[in-house]
PDB file of C-alpha atoms in Angstrom:
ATOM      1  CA  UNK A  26     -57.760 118.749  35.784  1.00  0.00           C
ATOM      2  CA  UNK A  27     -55.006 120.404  38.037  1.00  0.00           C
ATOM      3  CA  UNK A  28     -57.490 122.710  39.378  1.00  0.00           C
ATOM      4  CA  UNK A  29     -59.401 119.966  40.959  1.00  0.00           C
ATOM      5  CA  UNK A  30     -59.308 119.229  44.668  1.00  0.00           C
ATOM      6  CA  UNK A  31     -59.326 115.478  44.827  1.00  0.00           C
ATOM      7  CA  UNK A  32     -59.512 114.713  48.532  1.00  0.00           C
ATOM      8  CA  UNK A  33     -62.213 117.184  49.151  1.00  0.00           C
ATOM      9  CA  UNK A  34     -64.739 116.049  46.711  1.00  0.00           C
ATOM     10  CA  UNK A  35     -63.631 112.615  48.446  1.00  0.00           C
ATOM     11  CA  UNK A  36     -64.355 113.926  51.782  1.00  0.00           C
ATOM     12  CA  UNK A  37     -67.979 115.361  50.456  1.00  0.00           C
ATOM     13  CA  UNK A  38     -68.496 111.976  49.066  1.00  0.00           C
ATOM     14  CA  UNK A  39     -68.090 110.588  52.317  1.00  0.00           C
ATOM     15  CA  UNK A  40     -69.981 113.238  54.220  1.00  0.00           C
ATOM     16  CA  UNK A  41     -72.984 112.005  51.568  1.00  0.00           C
ATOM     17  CA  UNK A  42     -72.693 108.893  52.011  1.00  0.00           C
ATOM     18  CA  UNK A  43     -72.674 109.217  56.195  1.00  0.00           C
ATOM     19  CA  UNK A  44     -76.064 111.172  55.580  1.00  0.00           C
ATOM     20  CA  UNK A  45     -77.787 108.842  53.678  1.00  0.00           C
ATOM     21  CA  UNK A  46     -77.063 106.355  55.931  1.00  0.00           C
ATOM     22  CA  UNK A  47     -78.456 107.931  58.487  1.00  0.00           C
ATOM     23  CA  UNK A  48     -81.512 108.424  56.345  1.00  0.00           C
ATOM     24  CA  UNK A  49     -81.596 104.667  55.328  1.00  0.00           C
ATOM     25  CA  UNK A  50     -81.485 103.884  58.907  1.00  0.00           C
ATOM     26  CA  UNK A  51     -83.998 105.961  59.924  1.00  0.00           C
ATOM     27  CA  UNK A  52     -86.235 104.712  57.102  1.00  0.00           C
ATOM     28  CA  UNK A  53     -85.513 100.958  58.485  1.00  0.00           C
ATOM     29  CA  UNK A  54     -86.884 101.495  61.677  1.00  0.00           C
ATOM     30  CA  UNK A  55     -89.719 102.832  60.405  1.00  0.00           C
ATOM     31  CA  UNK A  56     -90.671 100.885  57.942  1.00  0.00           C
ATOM     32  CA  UNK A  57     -93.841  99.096  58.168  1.00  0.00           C
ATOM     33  CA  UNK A  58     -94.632  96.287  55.391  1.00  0.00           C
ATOM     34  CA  UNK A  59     -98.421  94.925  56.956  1.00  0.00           C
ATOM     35  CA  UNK A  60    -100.820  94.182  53.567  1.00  0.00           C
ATOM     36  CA  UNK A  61    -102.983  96.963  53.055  1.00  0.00           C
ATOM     37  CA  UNK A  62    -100.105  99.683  53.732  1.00  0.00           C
ATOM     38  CA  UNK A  63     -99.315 101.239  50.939  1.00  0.00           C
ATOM     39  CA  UNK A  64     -95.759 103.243  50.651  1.00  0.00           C
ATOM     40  CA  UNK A  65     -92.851 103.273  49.328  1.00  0.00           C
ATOM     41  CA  UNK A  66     -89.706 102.844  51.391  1.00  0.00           C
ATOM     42  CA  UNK A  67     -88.268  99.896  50.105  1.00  0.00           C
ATOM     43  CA  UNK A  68     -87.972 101.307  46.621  1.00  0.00           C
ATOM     44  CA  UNK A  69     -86.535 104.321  48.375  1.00  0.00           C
ATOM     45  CA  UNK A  70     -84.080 102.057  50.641  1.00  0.00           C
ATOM     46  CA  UNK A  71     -83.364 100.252  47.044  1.00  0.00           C
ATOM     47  CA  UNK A  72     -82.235 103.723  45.278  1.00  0.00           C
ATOM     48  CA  UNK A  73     -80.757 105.237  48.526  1.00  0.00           C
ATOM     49  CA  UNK A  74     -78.514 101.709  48.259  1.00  0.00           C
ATOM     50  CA  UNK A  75     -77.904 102.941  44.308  1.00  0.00           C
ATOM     51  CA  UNK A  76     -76.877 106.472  45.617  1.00  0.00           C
ATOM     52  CA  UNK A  77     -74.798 105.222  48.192  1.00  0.00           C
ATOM     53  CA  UNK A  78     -72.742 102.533  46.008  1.00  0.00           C
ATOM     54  CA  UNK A  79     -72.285 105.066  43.216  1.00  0.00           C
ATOM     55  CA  UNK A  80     -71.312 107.410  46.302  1.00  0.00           C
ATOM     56  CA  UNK A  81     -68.615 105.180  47.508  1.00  0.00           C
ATOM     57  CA  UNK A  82     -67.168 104.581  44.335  1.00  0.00           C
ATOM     58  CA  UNK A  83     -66.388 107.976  43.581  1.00  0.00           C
ATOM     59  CA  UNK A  84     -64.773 109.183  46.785  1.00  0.00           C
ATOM     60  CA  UNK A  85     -62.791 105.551  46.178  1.00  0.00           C
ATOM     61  CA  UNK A  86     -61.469 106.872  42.547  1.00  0.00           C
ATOM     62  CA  UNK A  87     -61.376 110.924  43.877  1.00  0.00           C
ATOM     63  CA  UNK A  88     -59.071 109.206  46.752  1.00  0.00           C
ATOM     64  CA  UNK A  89     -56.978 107.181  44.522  1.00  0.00           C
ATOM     65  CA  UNK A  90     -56.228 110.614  42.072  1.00  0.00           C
ATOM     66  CA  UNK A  91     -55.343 112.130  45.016  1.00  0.00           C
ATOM     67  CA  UNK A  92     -52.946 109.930  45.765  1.00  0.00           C
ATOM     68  CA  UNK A  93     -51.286 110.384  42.447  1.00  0.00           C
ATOM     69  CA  UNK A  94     -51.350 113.745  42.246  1.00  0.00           C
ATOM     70  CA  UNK A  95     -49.672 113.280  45.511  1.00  0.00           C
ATOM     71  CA  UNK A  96     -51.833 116.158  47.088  1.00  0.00           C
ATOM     72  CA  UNK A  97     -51.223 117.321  50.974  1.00  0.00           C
ATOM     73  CA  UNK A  98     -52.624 114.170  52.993  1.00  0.00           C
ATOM     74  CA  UNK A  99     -54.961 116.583  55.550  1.00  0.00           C
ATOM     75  CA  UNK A 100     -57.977 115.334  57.778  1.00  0.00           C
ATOM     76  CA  UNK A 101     -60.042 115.551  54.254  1.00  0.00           C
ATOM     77  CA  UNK A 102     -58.253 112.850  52.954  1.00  0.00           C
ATOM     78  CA  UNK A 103     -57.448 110.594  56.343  1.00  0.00           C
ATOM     79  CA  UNK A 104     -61.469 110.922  56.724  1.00  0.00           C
ATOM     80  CA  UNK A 105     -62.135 109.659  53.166  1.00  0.00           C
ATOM     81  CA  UNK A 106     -59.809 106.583  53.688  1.00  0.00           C
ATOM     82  CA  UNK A 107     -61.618 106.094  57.090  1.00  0.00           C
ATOM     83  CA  UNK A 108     -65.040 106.475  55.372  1.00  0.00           C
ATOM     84  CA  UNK A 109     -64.032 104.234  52.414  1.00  0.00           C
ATOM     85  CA  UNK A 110     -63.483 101.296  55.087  1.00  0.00           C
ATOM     86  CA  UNK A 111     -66.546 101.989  57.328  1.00  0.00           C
ATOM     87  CA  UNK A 112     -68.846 102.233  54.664  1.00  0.00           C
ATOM     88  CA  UNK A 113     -67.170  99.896  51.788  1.00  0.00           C
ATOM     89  CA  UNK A 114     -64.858  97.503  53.136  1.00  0.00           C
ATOM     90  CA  UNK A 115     -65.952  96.272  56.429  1.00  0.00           C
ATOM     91  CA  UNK A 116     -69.814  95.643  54.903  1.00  0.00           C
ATOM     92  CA  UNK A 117     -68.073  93.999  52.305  1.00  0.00           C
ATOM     93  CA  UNK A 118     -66.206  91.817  54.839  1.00  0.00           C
ATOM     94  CA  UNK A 119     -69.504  91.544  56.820  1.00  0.00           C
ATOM     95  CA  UNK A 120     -71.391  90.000  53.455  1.00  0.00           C
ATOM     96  CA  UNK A 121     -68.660  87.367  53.154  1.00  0.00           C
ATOM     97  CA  UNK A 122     -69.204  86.160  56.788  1.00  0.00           C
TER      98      UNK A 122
END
């Protein structure tokens, strides 16, 4: 356990969860839902929301670890924190309002 480097599997977190954003995104403007169309992307957009949450919740415990293992606070870690309010608190804010 001391060999582990919490704030960068934090920042990857974070880096994942930007992508599949981006992917989720993409796959909102495209998506088409006329009868007749058959595909997918809303179960897709469903587990990509899965991914993400699980996602989120890791780099949120990876951050707090770090914290107590008091590693070096670098741009890893500030990023995490950043990405933990971007992409967890202020849509959680946003769902309240």
């Amino acid at each position: 356990m001391n060999s582990i480097n919490f704030k960068k599997w934090a920042f990857r977190f974070t880096i994942w969860i930007l992508i599949l954003n981006i992917i989720t995104f993409y796959l909102t403007i495209n998506y088409v839902d006329f009868p007749g169309v058959k595909n997918n992307t809303g179960l897709t957009l469903f587990y990509f929301g899965i991914l993400g949450s699980i996602l989120l919740l890791l780099s949120i415990i990876f951050v707090i670890f770090s914290t107590i293992k008091k590693e070096k606070r670098n741009y890893q870690y500030w990023i995490s924190i950043i990405g933990i309010a971007i992409f967890g608190i202020l849509p959680l804010i946003g769902s309240f309002l």
